[in-house]
Coordinates of C-alpha atoms in Angstrom, one line a residue:
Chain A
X1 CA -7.3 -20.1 27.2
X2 CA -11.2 -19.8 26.5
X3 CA -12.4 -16.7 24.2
X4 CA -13.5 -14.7 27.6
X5 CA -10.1 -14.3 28.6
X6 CA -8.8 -12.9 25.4
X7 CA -8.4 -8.8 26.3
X8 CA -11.2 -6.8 25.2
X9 CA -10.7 -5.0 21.7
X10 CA -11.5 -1.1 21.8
X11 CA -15.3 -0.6 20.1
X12 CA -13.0 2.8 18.6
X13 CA -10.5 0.6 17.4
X14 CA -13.3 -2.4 15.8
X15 CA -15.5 1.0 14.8
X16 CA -12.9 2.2 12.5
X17 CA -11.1 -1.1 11.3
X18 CA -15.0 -2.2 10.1
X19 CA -15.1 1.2 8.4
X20 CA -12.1 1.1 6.4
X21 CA -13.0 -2.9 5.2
X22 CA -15.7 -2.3 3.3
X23 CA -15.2 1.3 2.0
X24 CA -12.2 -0.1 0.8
X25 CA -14.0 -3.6 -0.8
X26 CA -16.4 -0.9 -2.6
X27 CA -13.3 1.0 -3.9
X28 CA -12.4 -2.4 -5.1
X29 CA -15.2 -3.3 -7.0
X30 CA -16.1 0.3 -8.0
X31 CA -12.7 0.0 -9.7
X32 CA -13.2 -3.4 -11.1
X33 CA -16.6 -2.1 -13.5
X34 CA -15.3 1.7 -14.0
X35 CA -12.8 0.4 -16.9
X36 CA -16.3 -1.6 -18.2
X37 CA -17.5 1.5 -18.3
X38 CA -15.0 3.5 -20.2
X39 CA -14.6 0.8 -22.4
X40 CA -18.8 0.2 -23.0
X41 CA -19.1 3.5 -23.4
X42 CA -16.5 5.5 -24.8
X43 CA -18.4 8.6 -26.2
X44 CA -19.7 9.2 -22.2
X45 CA -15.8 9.0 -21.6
X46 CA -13.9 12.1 -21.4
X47 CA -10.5 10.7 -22.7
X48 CA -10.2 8.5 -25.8
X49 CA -8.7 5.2 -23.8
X50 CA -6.8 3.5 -26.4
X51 CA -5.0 7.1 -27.2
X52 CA -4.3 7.4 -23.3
X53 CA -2.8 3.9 -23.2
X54 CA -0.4 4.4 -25.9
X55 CA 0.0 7.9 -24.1
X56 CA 1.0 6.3 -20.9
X57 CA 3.2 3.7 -22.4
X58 CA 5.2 6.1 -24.8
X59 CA 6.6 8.0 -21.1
X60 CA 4.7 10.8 -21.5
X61 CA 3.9 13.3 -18.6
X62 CA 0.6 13.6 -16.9
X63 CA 0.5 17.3 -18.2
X64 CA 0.8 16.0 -21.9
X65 CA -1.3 13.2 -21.4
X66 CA -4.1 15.5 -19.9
X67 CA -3.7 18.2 -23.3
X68 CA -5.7 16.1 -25.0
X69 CA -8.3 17.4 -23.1
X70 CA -10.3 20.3 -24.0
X71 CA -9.0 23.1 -21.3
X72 CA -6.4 20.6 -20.1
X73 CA -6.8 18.5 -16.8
X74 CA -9.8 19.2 -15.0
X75 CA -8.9 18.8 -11.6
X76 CA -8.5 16.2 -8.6
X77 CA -12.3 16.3 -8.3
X78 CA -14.0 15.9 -11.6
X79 CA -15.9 13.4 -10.8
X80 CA -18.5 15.3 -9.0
X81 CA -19.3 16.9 -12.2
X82 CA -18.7 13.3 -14.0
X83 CA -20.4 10.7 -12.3
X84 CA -22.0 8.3 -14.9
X85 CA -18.7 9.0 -17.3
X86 CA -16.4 6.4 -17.4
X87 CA -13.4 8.1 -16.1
X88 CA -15.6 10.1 -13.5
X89 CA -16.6 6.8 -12.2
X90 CA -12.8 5.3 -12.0
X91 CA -11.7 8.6 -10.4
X92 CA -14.3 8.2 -7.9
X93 CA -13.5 4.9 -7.0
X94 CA -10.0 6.3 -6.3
X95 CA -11.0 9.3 -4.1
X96 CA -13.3 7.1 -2.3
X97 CA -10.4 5.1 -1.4
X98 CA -8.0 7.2 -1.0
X99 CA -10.1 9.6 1.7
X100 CA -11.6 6.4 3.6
X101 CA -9.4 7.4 6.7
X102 CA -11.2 10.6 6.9
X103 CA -14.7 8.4 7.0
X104 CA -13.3 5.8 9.7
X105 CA -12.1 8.9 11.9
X106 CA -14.9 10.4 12.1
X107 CA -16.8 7.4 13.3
X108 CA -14.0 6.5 15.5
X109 CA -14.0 9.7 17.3
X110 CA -17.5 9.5 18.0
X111 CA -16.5 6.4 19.8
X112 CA -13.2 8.2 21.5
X113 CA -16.1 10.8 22.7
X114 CA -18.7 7.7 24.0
X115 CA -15.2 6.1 25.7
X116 CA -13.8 9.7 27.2
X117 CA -10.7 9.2 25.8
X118 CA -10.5 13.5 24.2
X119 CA -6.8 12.8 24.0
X120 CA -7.4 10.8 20.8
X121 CA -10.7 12.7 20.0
X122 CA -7.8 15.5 19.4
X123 CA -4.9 13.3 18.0
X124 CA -7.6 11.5 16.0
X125 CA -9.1 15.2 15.0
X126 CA -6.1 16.5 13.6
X127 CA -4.8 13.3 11.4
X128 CA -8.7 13.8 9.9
X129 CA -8.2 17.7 9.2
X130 CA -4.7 16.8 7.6
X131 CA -6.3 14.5 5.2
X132 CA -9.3 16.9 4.7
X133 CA -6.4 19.6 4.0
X134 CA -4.3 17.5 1.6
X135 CA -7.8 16.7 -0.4
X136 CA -8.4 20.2 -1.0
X137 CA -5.4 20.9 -2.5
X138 CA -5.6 24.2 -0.1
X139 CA -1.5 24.4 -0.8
X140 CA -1.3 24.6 -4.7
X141 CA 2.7 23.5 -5.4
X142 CA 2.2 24.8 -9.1
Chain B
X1 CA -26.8 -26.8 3.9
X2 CA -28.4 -24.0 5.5
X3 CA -25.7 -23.6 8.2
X4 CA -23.1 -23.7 4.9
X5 CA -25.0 -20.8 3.3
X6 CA -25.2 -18.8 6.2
X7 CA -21.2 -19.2 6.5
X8 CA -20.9 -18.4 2.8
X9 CA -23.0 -15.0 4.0
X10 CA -21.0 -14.0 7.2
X11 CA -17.5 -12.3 7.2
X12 CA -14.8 -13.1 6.1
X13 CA -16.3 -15.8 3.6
X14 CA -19.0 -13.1 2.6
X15 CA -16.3 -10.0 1.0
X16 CA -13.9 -13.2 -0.5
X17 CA -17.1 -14.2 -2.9
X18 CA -18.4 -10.3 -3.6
X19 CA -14.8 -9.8 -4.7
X20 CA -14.2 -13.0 -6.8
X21 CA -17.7 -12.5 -8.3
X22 CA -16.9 -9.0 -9.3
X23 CA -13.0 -9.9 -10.6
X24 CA -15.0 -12.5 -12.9
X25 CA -17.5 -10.4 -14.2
X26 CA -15.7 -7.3 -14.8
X27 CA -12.7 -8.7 -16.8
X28 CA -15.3 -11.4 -19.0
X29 CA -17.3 -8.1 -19.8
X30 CA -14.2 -6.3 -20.6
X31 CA -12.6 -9.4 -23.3
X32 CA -16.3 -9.7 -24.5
X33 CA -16.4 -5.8 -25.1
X34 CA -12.6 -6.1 -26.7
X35 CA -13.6 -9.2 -28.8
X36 CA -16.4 -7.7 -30.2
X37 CA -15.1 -4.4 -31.6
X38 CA -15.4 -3.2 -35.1
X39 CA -13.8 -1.3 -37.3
X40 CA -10.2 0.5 -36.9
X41 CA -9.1 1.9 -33.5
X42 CA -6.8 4.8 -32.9
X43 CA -4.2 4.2 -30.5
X44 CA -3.8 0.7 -28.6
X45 CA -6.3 -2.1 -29.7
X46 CA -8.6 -2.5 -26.9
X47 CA -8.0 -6.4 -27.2
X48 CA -4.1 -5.3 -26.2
X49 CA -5.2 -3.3 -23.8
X50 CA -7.6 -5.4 -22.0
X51 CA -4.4 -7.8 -21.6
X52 CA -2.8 -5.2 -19.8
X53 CA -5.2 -4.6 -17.7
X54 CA -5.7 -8.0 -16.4
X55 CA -1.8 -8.9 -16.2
X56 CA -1.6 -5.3 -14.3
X57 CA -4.3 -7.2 -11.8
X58 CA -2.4 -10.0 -11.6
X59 CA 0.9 -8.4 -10.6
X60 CA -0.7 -6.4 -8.3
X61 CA -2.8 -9.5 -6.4
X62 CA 0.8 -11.2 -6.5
X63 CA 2.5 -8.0 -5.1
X64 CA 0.2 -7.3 -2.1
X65 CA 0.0 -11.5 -1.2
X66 CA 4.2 -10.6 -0.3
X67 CA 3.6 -7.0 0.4
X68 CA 1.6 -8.0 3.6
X69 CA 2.9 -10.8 4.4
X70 CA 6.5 -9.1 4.6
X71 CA 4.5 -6.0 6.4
X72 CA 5.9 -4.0 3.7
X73 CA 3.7 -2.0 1.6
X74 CA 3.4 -3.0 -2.2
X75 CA 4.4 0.6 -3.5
X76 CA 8.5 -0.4 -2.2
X77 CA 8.3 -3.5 -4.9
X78 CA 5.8 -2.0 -7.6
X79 CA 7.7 1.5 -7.8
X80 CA 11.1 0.7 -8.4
X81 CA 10.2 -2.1 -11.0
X82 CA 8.1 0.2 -13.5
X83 CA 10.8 2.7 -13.2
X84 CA 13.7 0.4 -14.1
X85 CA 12.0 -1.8 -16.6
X86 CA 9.2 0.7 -18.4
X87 CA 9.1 3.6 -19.8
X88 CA 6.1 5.4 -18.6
X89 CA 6.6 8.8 -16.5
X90 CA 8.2 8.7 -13.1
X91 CA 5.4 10.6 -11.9
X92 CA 3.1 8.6 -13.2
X93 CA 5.0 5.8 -11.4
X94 CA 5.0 7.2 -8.1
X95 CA 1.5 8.1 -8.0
X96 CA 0.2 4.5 -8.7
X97 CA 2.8 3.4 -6.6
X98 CA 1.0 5.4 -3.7
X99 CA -2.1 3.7 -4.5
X100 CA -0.2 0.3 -4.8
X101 CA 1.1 1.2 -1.4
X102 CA -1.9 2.4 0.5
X103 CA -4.7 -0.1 -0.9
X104 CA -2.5 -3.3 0.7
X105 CA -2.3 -2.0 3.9
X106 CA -6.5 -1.1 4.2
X107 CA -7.5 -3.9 3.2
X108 CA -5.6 -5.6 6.4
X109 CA -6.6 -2.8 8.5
X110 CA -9.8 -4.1 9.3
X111 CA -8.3 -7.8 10.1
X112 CA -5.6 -6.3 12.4
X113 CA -7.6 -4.1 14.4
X114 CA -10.4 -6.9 14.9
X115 CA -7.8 -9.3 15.7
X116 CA -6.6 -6.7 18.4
X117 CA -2.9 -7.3 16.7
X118 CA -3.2 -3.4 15.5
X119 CA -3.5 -0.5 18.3
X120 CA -5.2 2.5 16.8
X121 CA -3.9 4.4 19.1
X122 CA -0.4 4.0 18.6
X123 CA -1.2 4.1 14.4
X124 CA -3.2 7.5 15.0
X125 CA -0.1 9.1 16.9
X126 CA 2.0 7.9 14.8
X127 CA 0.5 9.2 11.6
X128 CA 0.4 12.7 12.9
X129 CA 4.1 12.7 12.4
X130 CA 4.3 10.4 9.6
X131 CA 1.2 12.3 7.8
X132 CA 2.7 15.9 7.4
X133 CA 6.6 14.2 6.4
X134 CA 4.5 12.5 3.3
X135 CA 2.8 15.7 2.5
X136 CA 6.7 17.4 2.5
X137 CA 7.7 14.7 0.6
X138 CA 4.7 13.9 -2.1
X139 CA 5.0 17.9 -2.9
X140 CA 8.5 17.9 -3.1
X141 CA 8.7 15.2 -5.9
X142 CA 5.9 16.8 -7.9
X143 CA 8.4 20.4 -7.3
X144 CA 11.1 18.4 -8.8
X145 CA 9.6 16.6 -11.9
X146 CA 8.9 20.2 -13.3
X147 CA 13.1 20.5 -13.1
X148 CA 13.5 19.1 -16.9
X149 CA 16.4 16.4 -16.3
X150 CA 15.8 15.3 -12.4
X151 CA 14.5 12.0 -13.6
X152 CA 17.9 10.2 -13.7
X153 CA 18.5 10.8 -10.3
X154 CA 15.4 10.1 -9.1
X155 CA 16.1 6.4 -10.0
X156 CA 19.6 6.7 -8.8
X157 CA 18.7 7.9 -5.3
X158 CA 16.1 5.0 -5.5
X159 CA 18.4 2.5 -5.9
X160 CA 20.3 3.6 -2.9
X161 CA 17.5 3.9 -0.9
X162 CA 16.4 0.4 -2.4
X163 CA 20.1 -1.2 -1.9
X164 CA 19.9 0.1 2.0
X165 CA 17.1 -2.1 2.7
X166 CA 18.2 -4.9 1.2
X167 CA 21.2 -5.1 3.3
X168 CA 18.8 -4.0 6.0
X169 CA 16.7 -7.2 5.5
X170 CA 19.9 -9.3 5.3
X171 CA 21.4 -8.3 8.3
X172 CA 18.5 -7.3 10.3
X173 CA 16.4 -11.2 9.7
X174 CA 16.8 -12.0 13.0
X175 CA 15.6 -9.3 15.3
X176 CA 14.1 -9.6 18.6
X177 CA 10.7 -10.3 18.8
X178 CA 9.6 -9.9 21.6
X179 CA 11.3 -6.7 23.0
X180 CA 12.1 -6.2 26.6
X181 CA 11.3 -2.3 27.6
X182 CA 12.8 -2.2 31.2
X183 CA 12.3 1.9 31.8
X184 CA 9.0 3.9 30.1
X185 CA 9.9 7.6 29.9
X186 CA 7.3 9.6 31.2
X187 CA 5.6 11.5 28.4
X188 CA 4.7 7.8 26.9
X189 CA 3.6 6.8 30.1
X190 CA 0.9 9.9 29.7
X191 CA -0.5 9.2 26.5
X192 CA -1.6 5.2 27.4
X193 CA -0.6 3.5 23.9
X194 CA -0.5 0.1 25.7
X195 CA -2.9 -2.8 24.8
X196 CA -2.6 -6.2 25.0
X197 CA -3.6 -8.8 22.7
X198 CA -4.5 -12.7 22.0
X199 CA -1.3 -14.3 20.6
X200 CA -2.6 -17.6 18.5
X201 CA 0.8 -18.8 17.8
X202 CA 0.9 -19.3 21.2
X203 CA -2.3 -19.4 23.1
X204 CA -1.2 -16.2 25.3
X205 CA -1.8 -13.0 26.3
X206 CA 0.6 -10.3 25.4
X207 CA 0.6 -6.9 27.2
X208 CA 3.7 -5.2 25.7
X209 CA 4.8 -1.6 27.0
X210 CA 6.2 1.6 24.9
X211 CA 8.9 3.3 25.1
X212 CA 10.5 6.3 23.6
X213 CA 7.8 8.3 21.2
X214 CA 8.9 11.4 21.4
X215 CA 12.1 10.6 19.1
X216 CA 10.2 7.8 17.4
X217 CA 7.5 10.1 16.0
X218 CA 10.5 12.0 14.8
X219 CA 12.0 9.6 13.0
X220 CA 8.3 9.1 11.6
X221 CA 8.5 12.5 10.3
X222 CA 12.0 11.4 8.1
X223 CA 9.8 8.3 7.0
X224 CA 6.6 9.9 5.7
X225 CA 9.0 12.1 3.5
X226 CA 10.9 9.4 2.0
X227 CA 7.6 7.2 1.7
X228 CA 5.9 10.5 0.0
X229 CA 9.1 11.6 -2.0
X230 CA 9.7 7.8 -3.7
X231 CA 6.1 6.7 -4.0
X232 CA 6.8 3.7 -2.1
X233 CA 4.9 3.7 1.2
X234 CA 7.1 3.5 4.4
X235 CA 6.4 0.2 5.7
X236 CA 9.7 -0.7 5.4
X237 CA 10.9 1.8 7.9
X238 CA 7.8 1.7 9.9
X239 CA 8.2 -1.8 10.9
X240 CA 12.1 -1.4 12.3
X241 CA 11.3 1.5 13.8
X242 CA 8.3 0.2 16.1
X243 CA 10.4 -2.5 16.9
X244 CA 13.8 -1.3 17.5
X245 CA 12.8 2.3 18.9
X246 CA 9.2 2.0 20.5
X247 CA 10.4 -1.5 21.7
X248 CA 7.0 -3.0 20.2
X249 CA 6.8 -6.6 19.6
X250 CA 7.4 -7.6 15.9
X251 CA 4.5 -9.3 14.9
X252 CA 2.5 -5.8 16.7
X253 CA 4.9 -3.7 14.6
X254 CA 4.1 -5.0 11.2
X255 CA 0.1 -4.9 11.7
X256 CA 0.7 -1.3 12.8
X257 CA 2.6 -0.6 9.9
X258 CA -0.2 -1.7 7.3
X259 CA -2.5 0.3 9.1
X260 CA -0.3 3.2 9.9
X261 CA 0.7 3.2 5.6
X262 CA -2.8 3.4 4.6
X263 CA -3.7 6.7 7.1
X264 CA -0.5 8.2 5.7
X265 CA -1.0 7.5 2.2
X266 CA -4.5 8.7 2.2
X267 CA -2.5 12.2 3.3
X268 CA 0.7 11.6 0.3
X269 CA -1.5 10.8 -2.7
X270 CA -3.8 13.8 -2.7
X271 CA -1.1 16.2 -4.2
X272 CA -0.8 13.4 -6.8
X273 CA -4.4 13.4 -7.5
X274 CA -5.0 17.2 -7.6
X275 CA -2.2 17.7 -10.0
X276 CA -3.4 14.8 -12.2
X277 CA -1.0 12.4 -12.2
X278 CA -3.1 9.9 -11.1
X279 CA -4.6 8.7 -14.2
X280 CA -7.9 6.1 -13.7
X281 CA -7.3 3.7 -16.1
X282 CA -4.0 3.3 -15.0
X283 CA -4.4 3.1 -11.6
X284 CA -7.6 0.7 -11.5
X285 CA -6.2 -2.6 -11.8
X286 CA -3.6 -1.8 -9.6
X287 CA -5.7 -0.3 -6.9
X288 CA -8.3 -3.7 -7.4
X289 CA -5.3 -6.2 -7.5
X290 CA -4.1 -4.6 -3.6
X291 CA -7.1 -5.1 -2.3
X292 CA -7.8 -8.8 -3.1
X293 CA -4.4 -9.9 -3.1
X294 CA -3.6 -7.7 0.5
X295 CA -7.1 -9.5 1.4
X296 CA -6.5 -13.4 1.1
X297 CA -2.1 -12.1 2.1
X298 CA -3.6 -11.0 5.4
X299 CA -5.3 -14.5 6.5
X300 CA -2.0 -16.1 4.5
X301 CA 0.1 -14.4 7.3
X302 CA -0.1 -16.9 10.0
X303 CA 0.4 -20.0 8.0
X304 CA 3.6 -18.9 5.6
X305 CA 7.4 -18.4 6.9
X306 CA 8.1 -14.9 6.7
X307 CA 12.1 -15.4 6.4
X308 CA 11.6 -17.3 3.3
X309 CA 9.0 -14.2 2.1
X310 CA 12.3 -11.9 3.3
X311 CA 14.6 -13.5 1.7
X312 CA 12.5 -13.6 -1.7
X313 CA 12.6 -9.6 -1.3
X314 CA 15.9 -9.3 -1.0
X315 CA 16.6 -10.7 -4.2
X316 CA 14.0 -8.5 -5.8
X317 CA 15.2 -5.6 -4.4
X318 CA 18.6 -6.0 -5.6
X319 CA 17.7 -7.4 -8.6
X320 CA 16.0 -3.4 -9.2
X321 CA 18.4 -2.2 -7.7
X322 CA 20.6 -2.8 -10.4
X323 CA 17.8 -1.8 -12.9
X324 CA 17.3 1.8 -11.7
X325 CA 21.4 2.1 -11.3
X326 CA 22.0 1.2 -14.6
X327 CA 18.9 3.1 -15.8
X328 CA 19.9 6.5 -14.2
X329 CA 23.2 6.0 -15.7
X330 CA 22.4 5.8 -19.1
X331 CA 20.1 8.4 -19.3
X332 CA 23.1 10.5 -17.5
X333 CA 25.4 8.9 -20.4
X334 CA 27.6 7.5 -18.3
X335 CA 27.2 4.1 -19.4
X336 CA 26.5 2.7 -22.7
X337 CA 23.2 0.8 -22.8
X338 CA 23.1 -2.3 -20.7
X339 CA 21.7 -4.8 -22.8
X340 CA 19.0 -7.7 -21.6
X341 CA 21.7 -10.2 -21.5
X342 CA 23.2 -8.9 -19.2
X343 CA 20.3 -8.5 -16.7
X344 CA 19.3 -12.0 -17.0
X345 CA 22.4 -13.0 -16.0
X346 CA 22.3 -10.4 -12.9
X347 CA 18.7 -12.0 -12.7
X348 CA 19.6 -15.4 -12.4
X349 CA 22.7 -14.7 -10.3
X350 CA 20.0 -12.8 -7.8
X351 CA 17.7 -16.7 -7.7
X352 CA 20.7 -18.2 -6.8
X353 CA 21.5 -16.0 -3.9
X354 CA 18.1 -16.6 -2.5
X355 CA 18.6 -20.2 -2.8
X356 CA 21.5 -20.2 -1.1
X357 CA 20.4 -17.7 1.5
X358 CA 16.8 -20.0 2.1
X359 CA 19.0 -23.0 2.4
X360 CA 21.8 -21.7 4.8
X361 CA 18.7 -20.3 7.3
X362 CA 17.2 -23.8 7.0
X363 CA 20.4 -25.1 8.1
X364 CA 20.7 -22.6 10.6
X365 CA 16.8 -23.6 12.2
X366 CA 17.3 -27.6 12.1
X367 CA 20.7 -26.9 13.8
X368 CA 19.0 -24.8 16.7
X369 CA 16.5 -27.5 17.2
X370 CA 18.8 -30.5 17.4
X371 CA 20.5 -28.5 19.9
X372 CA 17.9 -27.1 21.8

């Protein structure tokens, strides 16, 4: 068996596993220099590290943990305000991760489109708007 | 030497050097910073703390090397051990135990669906089902840490959960692999999930067919919630249930389920993050670790026996199963304090179960092959 015969790979399917490898590597190495950051810089930091360390490892809850905080946690998406702090960069790194599916979707529908295939352009659709909706914290459980 | 550096440049060499490079760097820049502090520190010593953050890397390379190779995801080993031997939060547990999860199975996304091993079609459908239970489920354990007291049974019902599998593992080793699907019901017929794919181990073809979605992507449902509820991931149902339901060849199965537990997951962790219990500094190393150790676990696939992976998770599991049992129960005051003693004995007892277990499958395989 030569490398023609092997069966032709969706350009959907190779669209969205390309995106998903290298968001993710550049999750990974954002989140490899954001704790350089916190740790170069700790008065562009908005938590006191070593205090949230000991926090952490003493079992206390995210609420306490976040007190320390003037005004209490600042929500899921701080780092837009927060960039260049060290935390703002770390959370980034964890909502770039964490919404890379929403990223790879859209490129793969594009590709469902260019196939014809609007039974996935759908299916595919609505797995992207359930991310989008968990993301926006739309449904607040407190 | 220009043909070497051009292979150095080209995937996958190319994404094994950025991230090695970048491990390097970061944690010599983080002991320099530690070693060079003046001056008293409140809280933990950075020094101390830069420890933990490289042995938290560690773990978590080591976790997602098994975690992929098993087709698991890394959140059904990392989970259950904080919660039986730390102290931090449950919630704070579960959260990075999403992220330890999700980051295992993306990374091998993008190998599986090259390798045409992964269908994106199947892991989209799928993760409709799978999606909304782990939304259910991540808000429902965030609803139930503000009841003051739950967190005792949360490690109970973990240990059940975590028990069930094991015994799922030790009876279930030897499923089919290759399924036979004899009748295709219409409405999976419809939605054309089907595509074949280059088997290496054997220098074929495979066209497989489906069967059954409609009360497979309800079971999916059941999964996300548990997955979403415990922190885990679901690949440990995924897998079983592609395989024994869908009638999806197992190698097929596990690819789908890395992929199909990183789409969820990116749905289960955002009640987590919104409500803060997701804290960076905590989750970085962990969410680094998953992707390098998921990425060299994914081309470590092929060349390592995965009943020998199994059988090493079996022991874990058991081993933490007994850790959250015994936790629960003391914090319910129903037993007195179990002390270390006595879980290095239940430790060591668990290493020789899975040198027995290794040795009696060896047995087993050399037996079939003088026979056969």
């Amino acid at each position: 068996m030569n490398e023609n015969e092997r069966p032709l790979i969706p350009k959907s399917q190779l669209i969205f596993g390309a995106f998903v490898h290298w968001i993710t590597i550049a999750s990974c190495i954002l989140s490899l220099f954001a704790p350089v950051v916190m740790l170069l810089a700790p008065k562009a930091t908005l938590m006191n590290q070593n205090l949230l360390f000991g926090a952490i490892f003493s079992g206390e809850t995210p609420k306490e943990i976040w007190a320390r905080l003037p005004g209490g946690f600042p929500g899921g998406h701080f780092y837009l305000n927060n960039i260049l702090t060290g935390d703002g960069l770390g959370q980034f790194a964890i909502a770039l991760g964490c919404s890379v599916s929403v990223w790879a979707l859209i490129a793969a529908i594009i590709m469902f489109i260019k196939e014809k295939n609007y039974l996935f352009v759908g299916i595919s659709l609505f797995v992207m708007l359930l991310t989008v909706f968990a993301m926006s914290g739309f449904v607040n459980i407190e | 030497m220009n043909n070497l550096l051009t292979k150095w440049f080209k995937t996958p060499y190319l994404e094994a050097v950025i991230m090695i490079f970048a491990v390097i760097l970061s944690y010599i820049a983080l002991t320099i910073i530690a070693a060079l502090e003046k001056g008293e520190v409140v809280g933990m010593p950075t020094m101390t703390m830069v420890l933990w953050l490289l042995a938290f890397f560690l773990i978590s390379t080591a976790i997602a090397l098994v975690a992929v190779i098993c087709g698991i995801g890394g959140g059904v080993i990392f989970t259950p051990i904080m919660l039986a031997f730390t102290g931090v939060d449950s919630v704070v547990i579960r959260a990075a135990g999403l992220i330890v999860a999700m980051f295992s199975g993306l990374i091998s996304t993008g190998i599986f669906l090259k390798q045409g091993i992964g269908n994106l079609k199947l892991c989209v459908t799928v993760t409709v089902s799978q999606g909304i239970g782990a939304l259910f489920g991540a808000w429902g354990a965030i609803a139930l840490a503000q009841i003051k007291g739950s967190d005792p049974y949360i490690r109970i019902a973990l240990g059940v959960v975590l028990t069930a599998i094991g015994i799922y593992y030790m009876v279930g080793g030897k499923k089919i692999d290759w399924p036979i699907v004899k009748k295709v019901d219409r409405f999976t017929k419809m939605l054309k999930l089907e595509q074949p794919f280059f088997e290496e181990s054997e220098s074929r073809v495979v066209e497989y067919k489906i069967k059954n979605i409609l009360p497979g992507l309800g079971i999916a449902i059941f999964i996300g919630a548990l997955g979403g509820f415990f922190g885990m991931g679901a690949g440990w149902a995924i897998t079983p249930m592609q395989n024994l339901v869908l009638g999806i060849p197992l190698k097929v199965a596990a690819a789908n389920s890395g992929i199909i537990l990183g789409m969820v997951d990116c749905i289960a962790v955002w009640p987590y993050i919104l409500t803060g219990a997701i804290i960076p500094l905590f989750a970085l190393p962990w969410l680094a670790g998953q992707v390098v150790g998921g990425y060299f676990g994914s081309y470590l696939l092929v060349k390592i026996r995965a009943s020998l992976v199994r059988q090493i998770l079996i022991g874990i599991m058991f081993f933490t199963s007994f850790g959250l049992f015994t936790n629960g129960f003391e914090k319910l005051k129903l037993i007195p304090k179990v002390p270390p003693e006595a879980s290095l004995v239940v430790f060591l007892l668990m290493i020789v179960f899975v040198i027995a277990m290794a040795y009696i499958s060896k047995r087993k395989e050399s037996k079939g092959g003088i026979q056969a």
